Coordinates of C-alpha atoms and ligand atoms in Angstrom, one line a residue:
M10 CA -1.6 5.3 -28.8
T11 CA -1.7 6.0 -25.0
T12 CA -3.9 4.1 -22.7
S13 CA -4.9 5.8 -19.5
V14 CA -6.2 3.8 -16.6
P15 CA -7.9 5.7 -13.7
V16 CA -7.4 4.9 -10.0
A17 CA -10.3 5.8 -8.2
L18 CA -9.7 6.8 -4.9
G19 CA -12.1 9.8 -4.1
D20 CA -10.0 13.1 -3.6
R21 CA -6.8 11.0 -4.3
S22 CA -7.8 9.8 -7.7
Y23 CA -5.3 9.7 -10.7
D24 CA -4.7 8.4 -13.8
I25 CA -1.9 5.9 -15.0
H26 CA -0.9 6.7 -18.6
I27 CA 0.7 3.8 -20.7
G28 CA 2.1 3.7 -23.9
A29 CA 5.3 3.8 -26.2
G30 CA 6.8 7.0 -26.5
V31 CA 4.9 8.7 -23.6
L32 CA 8.0 9.8 -21.9
N33 CA 7.7 12.9 -24.6
E34 CA 4.5 13.9 -23.1
C35 CA 5.7 13.8 -19.5
G36 CA 5.7 17.7 -19.3
E37 CA 2.4 18.6 -20.6
R38 CA 0.7 15.6 -18.8
I39 CA 2.3 16.7 -15.4
A40 CA 1.7 20.2 -16.1
A41 CA -2.0 19.3 -16.2
T42 CA -1.9 18.4 -12.6
V43 CA -0.5 21.5 -11.1
R44 CA -2.4 24.7 -10.3
T45 CA 0.9 26.8 -10.4
M46 CA 4.3 26.3 -12.0
P47 CA 6.7 25.4 -9.1
A48 CA 10.0 27.4 -9.4
K49 CA 12.1 23.9 -9.7
L50 CA 11.1 20.4 -10.1
P51 CA 13.2 17.9 -8.3
V52 CA 13.6 14.8 -10.5
V53 CA 14.7 11.7 -8.5
T54 CA 16.4 9.1 -10.4
D55 CA 19.4 6.6 -10.1
E56 CA 22.5 6.5 -12.2
N57 CA 21.3 3.9 -14.7
V58 CA 18.1 5.5 -15.6
S59 CA 19.9 9.1 -15.5
R60 CA 22.4 8.1 -18.1
L61 CA 19.9 6.4 -20.4
H62 CA 16.7 8.6 -20.3
Y63 CA 17.0 11.8 -18.3
A64 CA 17.8 13.9 -21.3
A65 CA 14.4 12.9 -23.2
L66 CA 12.6 13.4 -19.9
A67 CA 14.2 16.8 -19.2
E68 CA 13.6 18.0 -22.7
S69 CA 9.9 17.1 -22.4
L70 CA 9.6 19.0 -18.8
G71 CA 11.6 22.0 -20.1
A72 CA 9.2 22.1 -23.2
A73 CA 6.2 22.5 -20.7
G74 CA 7.6 25.2 -18.7
F75 CA 9.5 23.2 -15.9
N76 CA 12.7 23.6 -14.7
P77 CA 13.9 20.3 -13.7
E78 CA 16.6 19.6 -11.3
P79 CA 18.0 16.1 -11.3
I80 CA 18.9 14.1 -8.0
V81 CA 20.7 11.2 -9.0
L82 CA 21.3 8.3 -6.5
P83 CA 23.2 5.0 -6.9
P84 CA 21.3 2.1 -8.1
G85 CA 20.3 -1.0 -5.9
E86 CA 18.1 -1.8 -3.2
H87 CA 20.5 -0.5 -0.5
T88 CA 19.6 3.2 -1.8
K89 CA 16.0 2.2 0.1
S90 CA 17.8 3.1 3.3
F91 CA 17.6 5.8 6.0
A92 CA 21.2 7.1 5.0
Y93 CA 19.9 8.0 1.3
L94 CA 16.4 9.2 2.8
E95 CA 18.2 11.8 4.8
Q96 CA 20.3 12.8 1.9
L97 CA 17.4 13.0 -0.3
L98 CA 15.3 15.0 2.4
N99 CA 18.2 17.6 2.7
K100 CA 18.7 18.0 -1.0
L101 CA 15.0 18.9 -1.6
L102 CA 14.8 21.1 1.5
D103 CA 18.0 22.8 -0.1
L104 CA 15.9 23.0 -3.3
E105 CA 13.4 25.0 -1.0
I106 CA 10.5 22.8 -2.3
E107 CA 7.3 24.3 -1.1
R108 CA 4.6 22.4 0.4
S109 CA 2.5 23.1 -2.7
G110 CA 5.3 21.6 -4.9
L111 CA 5.6 18.5 -6.8
I112 CA 8.7 15.7 -6.8
V113 CA 9.1 13.5 -9.7
A114 CA 10.3 9.9 -9.2
F115 CA 12.0 8.5 -12.2
G116 CA 13.1 4.8 -12.0
G117 CA 12.5 1.7 -10.7
G118 CA 10.8 0.6 -8.0
V119 CA 13.6 1.5 -5.6
I120 CA 13.5 5.0 -6.8
G121 CA 9.4 5.2 -6.6
D122 CA 9.6 3.6 -3.1
L123 CA 12.3 5.9 -1.6
A124 CA 11.3 9.1 -3.5
G125 CA 7.4 8.5 -2.7
F126 CA 8.4 8.0 1.0
A127 CA 10.4 11.2 1.1
A128 CA 7.5 13.2 -0.7
G129 CA 4.8 11.6 1.8
I130 CA 7.0 12.8 4.8
L131 CA 8.5 16.2 3.6
K132 CA 6.6 18.9 5.0
R133 CA 3.7 16.4 6.0
G134 CA 3.3 15.6 2.4
V135 CA 4.0 17.0 -0.8
A136 CA 2.6 15.6 -4.5
F137 CA 4.8 13.4 -6.6
A138 CA 4.7 12.1 -9.9
Q139 CA 5.8 8.6 -10.7
I140 CA 7.6 7.8 -14.0
P141 CA 8.4 3.9 -13.7
T142 CA 11.2 2.5 -15.9
T143 CA 11.2 -1.1 -15.0
L144 CA 8.6 -3.7 -15.8
L145 CA 8.0 -4.4 -12.1
A146 CA 7.6 -0.6 -11.5
Q147 CA 5.2 0.0 -14.4
V148 CA 2.9 -3.0 -13.4
D149 CA 3.3 -3.0 -9.5
S150 CA 5.4 -0.4 -7.3
S151 CA 4.3 2.8 -9.0
V152 CA 0.5 2.1 -8.3
G153 CA -1.4 2.0 -5.1
G154 CA 0.6 4.3 -3.1
K155 CA 2.8 2.2 -1.0
T156 CA 6.3 3.9 -0.2
A157 CA 8.8 2.5 2.1
I158 CA 12.5 2.3 3.0
D159 CA 14.3 -1.0 4.2
S160 CA 16.0 -1.2 7.6
R161 CA 18.2 -3.9 9.1
Q162 CA 15.3 -5.8 10.4
G163 CA 13.8 -6.3 7.0
K164 CA 12.5 -4.9 3.9
N165 CA 9.8 -2.3 3.5
L166 CA 9.1 -2.0 7.4
I167 CA 9.4 1.9 7.3
G168 CA 6.9 3.8 5.2
V169 CA 3.7 5.3 4.5
F170 CA 0.6 5.3 2.3
H171 CA 1.2 8.2 -0.3
Q172 CA -0.6 8.1 -3.6
P173 CA 0.8 9.6 -6.5
R174 CA -0.7 12.5 -8.3
I175 CA 0.0 10.9 -11.7
V176 CA 1.9 7.9 -13.0
I177 CA 3.5 7.8 -16.6
A178 CA 4.5 4.4 -18.0
D179 CA 6.3 4.5 -21.1
T180 CA 6.9 1.0 -22.4
D181 CA 9.7 2.1 -24.9
V182 CA 11.9 2.9 -21.9
L183 CA 11.8 -0.8 -21.2
S184 CA 14.0 -1.5 -24.2
T185 CA 17.0 -0.8 -22.4
L186 CA 16.2 -3.0 -19.2
P187 CA 18.3 -6.0 -18.8
K188 CA 16.6 -9.1 -20.0
R189 CA 16.5 -10.6 -16.5
E190 CA 15.2 -7.6 -15.1
L191 CA 12.3 -7.7 -17.8
L192 CA 11.6 -11.3 -17.4
S193 CA 11.5 -10.8 -13.4
G194 CA 9.0 -8.0 -13.8
Y195 CA 6.9 -10.3 -15.9
A196 CA 6.2 -12.8 -13.1
E197 CA 4.0 -9.7 -11.5
V198 CA 2.3 -9.7 -14.8
A199 CA 1.3 -13.4 -14.8
K200 CA 0.4 -13.1 -11.2
Y201 CA -2.5 -10.8 -12.0
G202 CA -3.9 -13.4 -14.6
L203 CA -3.5 -16.2 -12.0
L204 CA -5.2 -14.3 -9.1
G205 CA -7.9 -12.8 -10.8
D206 CA -8.6 -13.0 -14.7
A207 CA -8.3 -16.3 -16.3
A208 CA -8.9 -14.8 -19.8
F209 CA -5.8 -12.2 -19.3
F210 CA -3.8 -15.6 -18.4
D211 CA -4.9 -17.1 -21.5
W212 CA -4.0 -14.2 -23.6
L213 CA -0.5 -14.3 -21.7
E214 CA -0.1 -18.1 -22.7
R215 CA -0.5 -16.7 -26.3
N216 CA 1.4 -13.5 -26.3
A217 CA 3.8 -12.9 -23.4
S218 CA 6.7 -14.1 -25.3
D219 CA 6.2 -11.7 -28.2
A220 CA 5.5 -8.8 -25.6
L221 CA 8.9 -9.4 -24.0
A222 CA 10.6 -9.8 -27.4
G223 CA 9.8 -6.3 -28.4
D224 CA 6.1 -6.3 -29.7
K225 CA 4.8 -3.1 -28.7
S226 CA 1.2 -3.3 -28.7
A227 CA 1.6 -6.8 -27.0
L228 CA 3.6 -5.1 -24.1
T229 CA 1.6 -2.0 -23.9
H230 CA -1.5 -4.5 -23.5
A231 CA 0.1 -6.5 -20.8
V232 CA 1.3 -3.5 -18.9
A233 CA -2.1 -1.6 -19.3
H234 CA -4.3 -4.7 -18.2
S235 CA -2.2 -5.5 -15.0
C236 CA -2.3 -1.7 -14.0
K237 CA -5.9 -1.7 -14.7
M238 CA -6.4 -4.9 -12.4
K239 CA -4.0 -3.4 -9.6
A240 CA -5.9 -0.1 -9.8
D241 CA -9.3 -1.8 -9.4
I242 CA -8.1 -4.0 -6.3
V243 CA -6.5 -0.8 -4.8
A244 CA -9.5 1.4 -5.4
R245 CA -11.5 -1.4 -3.3
D246 CA -8.9 -2.0 -0.7
E247 CA -6.3 0.7 -0.5
R248 CA -5.2 -0.2 3.1
E249 CA -5.1 -3.8 2.6
N250 CA -7.6 -4.9 4.9
G251 CA -8.9 -7.5 2.8
E252 CA -8.9 -8.1 -1.0
R253 CA -5.3 -6.3 -1.7
A254 CA -3.9 -9.2 -0.1
L255 CA -4.5 -11.3 -2.9
L256 CA -1.5 -9.3 -4.7
N257 CA 0.7 -11.3 -2.8
L258 CA -0.1 -14.8 -4.5
G259 CA 3.4 -16.3 -4.9
H260 CA 5.0 -14.1 -2.6
T261 CA 4.7 -16.1 0.7
F262 CA 6.8 -18.6 -0.5
G263 CA 8.8 -16.0 -3.0
H264 CA 9.8 -13.5 0.2
A265 CA 10.9 -16.9 2.1
L266 CA 13.2 -17.9 -0.7
E267 CA 14.6 -14.3 -1.0
A268 CA 15.0 -14.2 2.8
H269 CA 16.7 -17.5 3.0
L270 CA 19.1 -16.9 -0.1
E271 CA 19.4 -13.2 1.7
Y272 CA 18.9 -11.3 -1.5
E273 CA 21.7 -13.1 -3.4
N274 CA 21.9 -12.8 -7.0
L275 CA 20.7 -16.4 -7.2
L276 CA 16.9 -15.5 -7.5
T277 CA 15.5 -11.8 -8.4
H278 CA 12.3 -11.2 -6.7
G279 CA 10.2 -12.0 -9.7
E280 CA 12.2 -15.2 -10.1
A281 CA 11.2 -16.1 -6.5
V282 CA 7.5 -15.0 -7.1
A283 CA 7.1 -17.1 -10.2
L284 CA 8.4 -20.2 -8.2
G285 CA 6.2 -19.1 -5.3
C286 CA 3.3 -19.1 -7.7
V287 CA 3.9 -22.6 -9.0
L288 CA 4.3 -23.7 -5.2
A289 CA 1.0 -21.8 -4.0
F290 CA -0.9 -23.8 -7.1
R291 CA 0.9 -27.0 -6.0
L292 CA -0.3 -26.5 -2.5
S293 CA -3.8 -25.9 -3.5
S294 CA -4.0 -28.9 -5.7
M295 CA -2.6 -31.1 -2.9
L296 CA -5.0 -29.8 -0.5
G297 CA -7.9 -30.4 -3.2
F298 CA -8.7 -26.8 -3.6
C299 CA -7.6 -26.9 -7.2
R300 CA -7.2 -29.4 -10.0
V301 CA -3.8 -30.9 -10.6
E302 CA -4.1 -29.7 -14.3
E303 CA -4.1 -26.2 -13.5
A304 CA -0.9 -26.2 -11.4
L305 CA 0.6 -28.1 -14.4
R306 CA -0.4 -25.3 -16.7
V307 CA 1.2 -22.6 -14.6
E308 CA 4.3 -24.6 -14.2
R309 CA 4.6 -25.1 -18.0
H310 CA 3.8 -21.3 -18.7
F311 CA 6.6 -20.4 -16.2
A312 CA 8.9 -22.7 -17.7
N313 CA 8.2 -21.6 -21.2
M314 CA 8.9 -18.1 -20.2
G315 CA 12.3 -19.0 -18.6
F316 CA 11.8 -19.3 -15.2
M317 CA 12.8 -22.0 -12.5
T318 CA 9.6 -23.9 -11.4
A319 CA 10.8 -26.2 -8.9
L320 CA 12.7 -26.1 -5.7
A321 CA 15.1 -28.8 -7.0
D322 CA 16.1 -26.2 -9.9
L323 CA 18.2 -24.2 -6.8
G324 CA 20.5 -27.4 -6.9
E325 CA 22.9 -27.1 -3.7
A326 CA 21.1 -23.8 -2.6
R327 CA 17.9 -25.3 -2.1
P328 CA 16.7 -24.4 1.3
A329 CA 15.2 -27.3 3.9
P330 CA 11.8 -27.1 4.5
A331 CA 12.3 -26.0 8.1
D332 CA 14.2 -23.0 7.0
L333 CA 11.6 -21.9 4.7
I334 CA 8.7 -22.5 7.0
R335 CA 10.6 -20.4 9.8
H336 CA 10.6 -17.5 7.2
I337 CA 7.2 -17.9 6.4
R338 CA 6.3 -17.7 10.0
Q339 CA 8.1 -14.3 10.3
D340 CA 6.2 -12.6 7.1
K341 CA 4.9 -9.5 8.3
K342 CA 1.2 -10.4 7.1
N343 CA 0.9 -12.9 9.6
Q344 CA -1.1 -12.5 12.7
G345 CA -0.2 -14.4 15.9
G346 CA 2.6 -16.2 14.1
Q347 CA 0.1 -18.3 12.0
M348 CA 1.1 -19.0 8.4
T349 CA -1.3 -17.1 6.0
F350 CA -1.2 -18.2 2.3
V351 CA -2.6 -17.1 -0.7
L352 CA -4.3 -20.2 -2.5
V353 CA -6.2 -20.9 -5.4
E354 CA -9.4 -22.5 -6.8
K355 CA -8.2 -22.4 -10.4
I356 CA -6.5 -20.1 -12.6
G357 CA -8.1 -16.7 -12.2
K358 CA -9.6 -17.1 -8.7
A359 CA -7.2 -16.8 -5.8
F360 CA -8.1 -16.6 -2.0
V361 CA -6.5 -15.9 1.4
T362 CA -6.5 -18.6 4.1
A363 CA -4.5 -19.4 7.5
D364 CA -6.1 -22.8 7.2
V365 CA -3.1 -24.8 5.9
P366 CA -1.7 -27.7 7.9
E367 CA 2.0 -27.5 8.3
E368 CA 2.5 -31.2 7.3
A369 CA 1.2 -30.2 3.7
V370 CA 3.6 -27.6 3.5
I371 CA 6.6 -29.5 4.6
R372 CA 5.5 -32.5 2.2
L373 CA 5.4 -29.6 -0.7
L374 CA 8.6 -28.2 0.1
S375 CA 10.2 -31.7 0.3
E376 CA 8.8 -32.7 -3.3
E377 CA 11.3 -33.9 -5.8
Ligands
NAD417 N1 5.5 -0.1 -3.5 C1 5.1 -1.2 -3.9 O1 3.8 -1.3 -3.8 C2 6.1 -2.0 -4.3 C3 5.7 -3.3 -4.9 C4 6.7 -4.2 -5.6 C5 7.9 -3.6 -5.4 N2 8.5 -2.7 -4.6 C6 9.9 -2.5 -4.5 O2 10.5 -2.1 -5.6 C7 12.0 -2.4 -5.5 C8 12.2 -3.3 -6.7 O3 11.9 -2.4 -8.0 P1 12.7 -2.8 -9.6 O4 12.5 -4.0 -9.6 O5 12.2 -2.0 -10.4 O6 14.3 -2.8 -9.3 P2 15.3 -1.1 -9.0 O7 14.5 -0.1 -9.0 O8 16.2 -1.6 -8.3 O9 15.7 -1.4 -10.8 C9 16.4 -2.4 -11.3 C10 17.7 -2.1 -12.0 O10 17.2 -1.6 -13.3 C11 17.7 -0.3 -13.5 N3 16.8 0.4 -14.4 C12 15.8 0.8 -14.1 N4 15.2 1.2 -15.3 C13 16.1 0.9 -16.3 C14 15.8 1.0 -17.9 N5 14.7 1.8 -18.4 N6 16.7 0.7 -18.4 C15 18.0 0.1 -18.1 N7 18.1 -0.2 -16.6 C16 17.4 0.5 -15.7 C17 17.9 0.3 -12.3 O11 18.9 1.1 -12.1 C18 18.4 -0.9 -11.3 O12 19.9 -1.2 -11.5 C19 12.0 -3.2 -4.3 O13 12.5 -2.3 -3.5 C20 10.8 -3.5 -3.9 O14 10.3 -3.8 -2.5 C21 7.4 -1.9 -4.0
ZN418 ZN1 6.3 -8.6 -6.0

């Protein structure tokens, strides 16, 4: 069964199609979004995704009358760079992609961000389709139109808003994802419940383990509900002037941890976000915004799912509070060097504030 979630953005509106096996419908679904069939359909992907899933996608595209041209890049964050952007743009131009053409991004967040950015600037903007293949990409990066590459000054500093024309998320494709990547993406799923939907968080407490262990209908529900929450927030605040910032729950601490550990293999993004969510709840309870029981419940859920939930779990790599605070101050969401946090009143109700005393943050980051 396929679930379709609309993203309502006026003339840039699009649908997200989610389901087990929906990869086989990509050809017809993408064909339904184009006025004329392009001569060639570039499919940007990485080596892992290409090896495991390109044949199935190409078959569906071919059956619908497309002529797919794979562009296979190396896997990993370093592909989101000027060097690969240049290489990709040159390949797309060599293929003589027209202004009215379409580009397919087939992979995780790295491929989606890079191919989306290339589409956004090629000939001042060519349409693109997102076919996300990691849990993180299905519930987060493929939806909402943020695209970017990294530079030596930091991650995601160079990019544009460019909404996809369609998103197709096949949850069956996630069965080949390494377990750690799957769990990492789950942190973003839990985040949606924590920031805005207590009933969804209740559901996750009961069903998330099954969803990740292969229960197809539970996994599809988790992905679809996450997409719907992100779609609704993006529809209300596309350019992040307000509510969209709530999606950064767990990310202020999470990004600081990632930056401090210099993106070593010690913590994945999702693992940093899970720990960041626990810290945001603890800080909220310390400041009297939320009950301590709520913070303990969040901690228990992430621990049950297999995440680290305390800085002490980092052992010798544990950062000093001052180091984390330095990174938090550099967060690109800050204005005038003030630390901004997404805090909570309770599970399902987050808010943004810059009104947090530094000594409380130090106390939090020094806790055993
Ligand atoms: N644009 C946004 O709004 C947004 C939001 C969140 C994150 N991001 C970006 O997303 C990126 C991270 O994305 P990611 O976690 O998907 O990482 P990724 O794209 O690097 O994929 C992770 C790994 O999984 C492999 N892989 C992908 N699909 C697979 C599959 N089905 N089976 C087996 N292996 C598979 C990839 O080859 C890669 O090795 C970061 O660059 C981050 O900045 C963007
Ligand atoms: Zn994230």
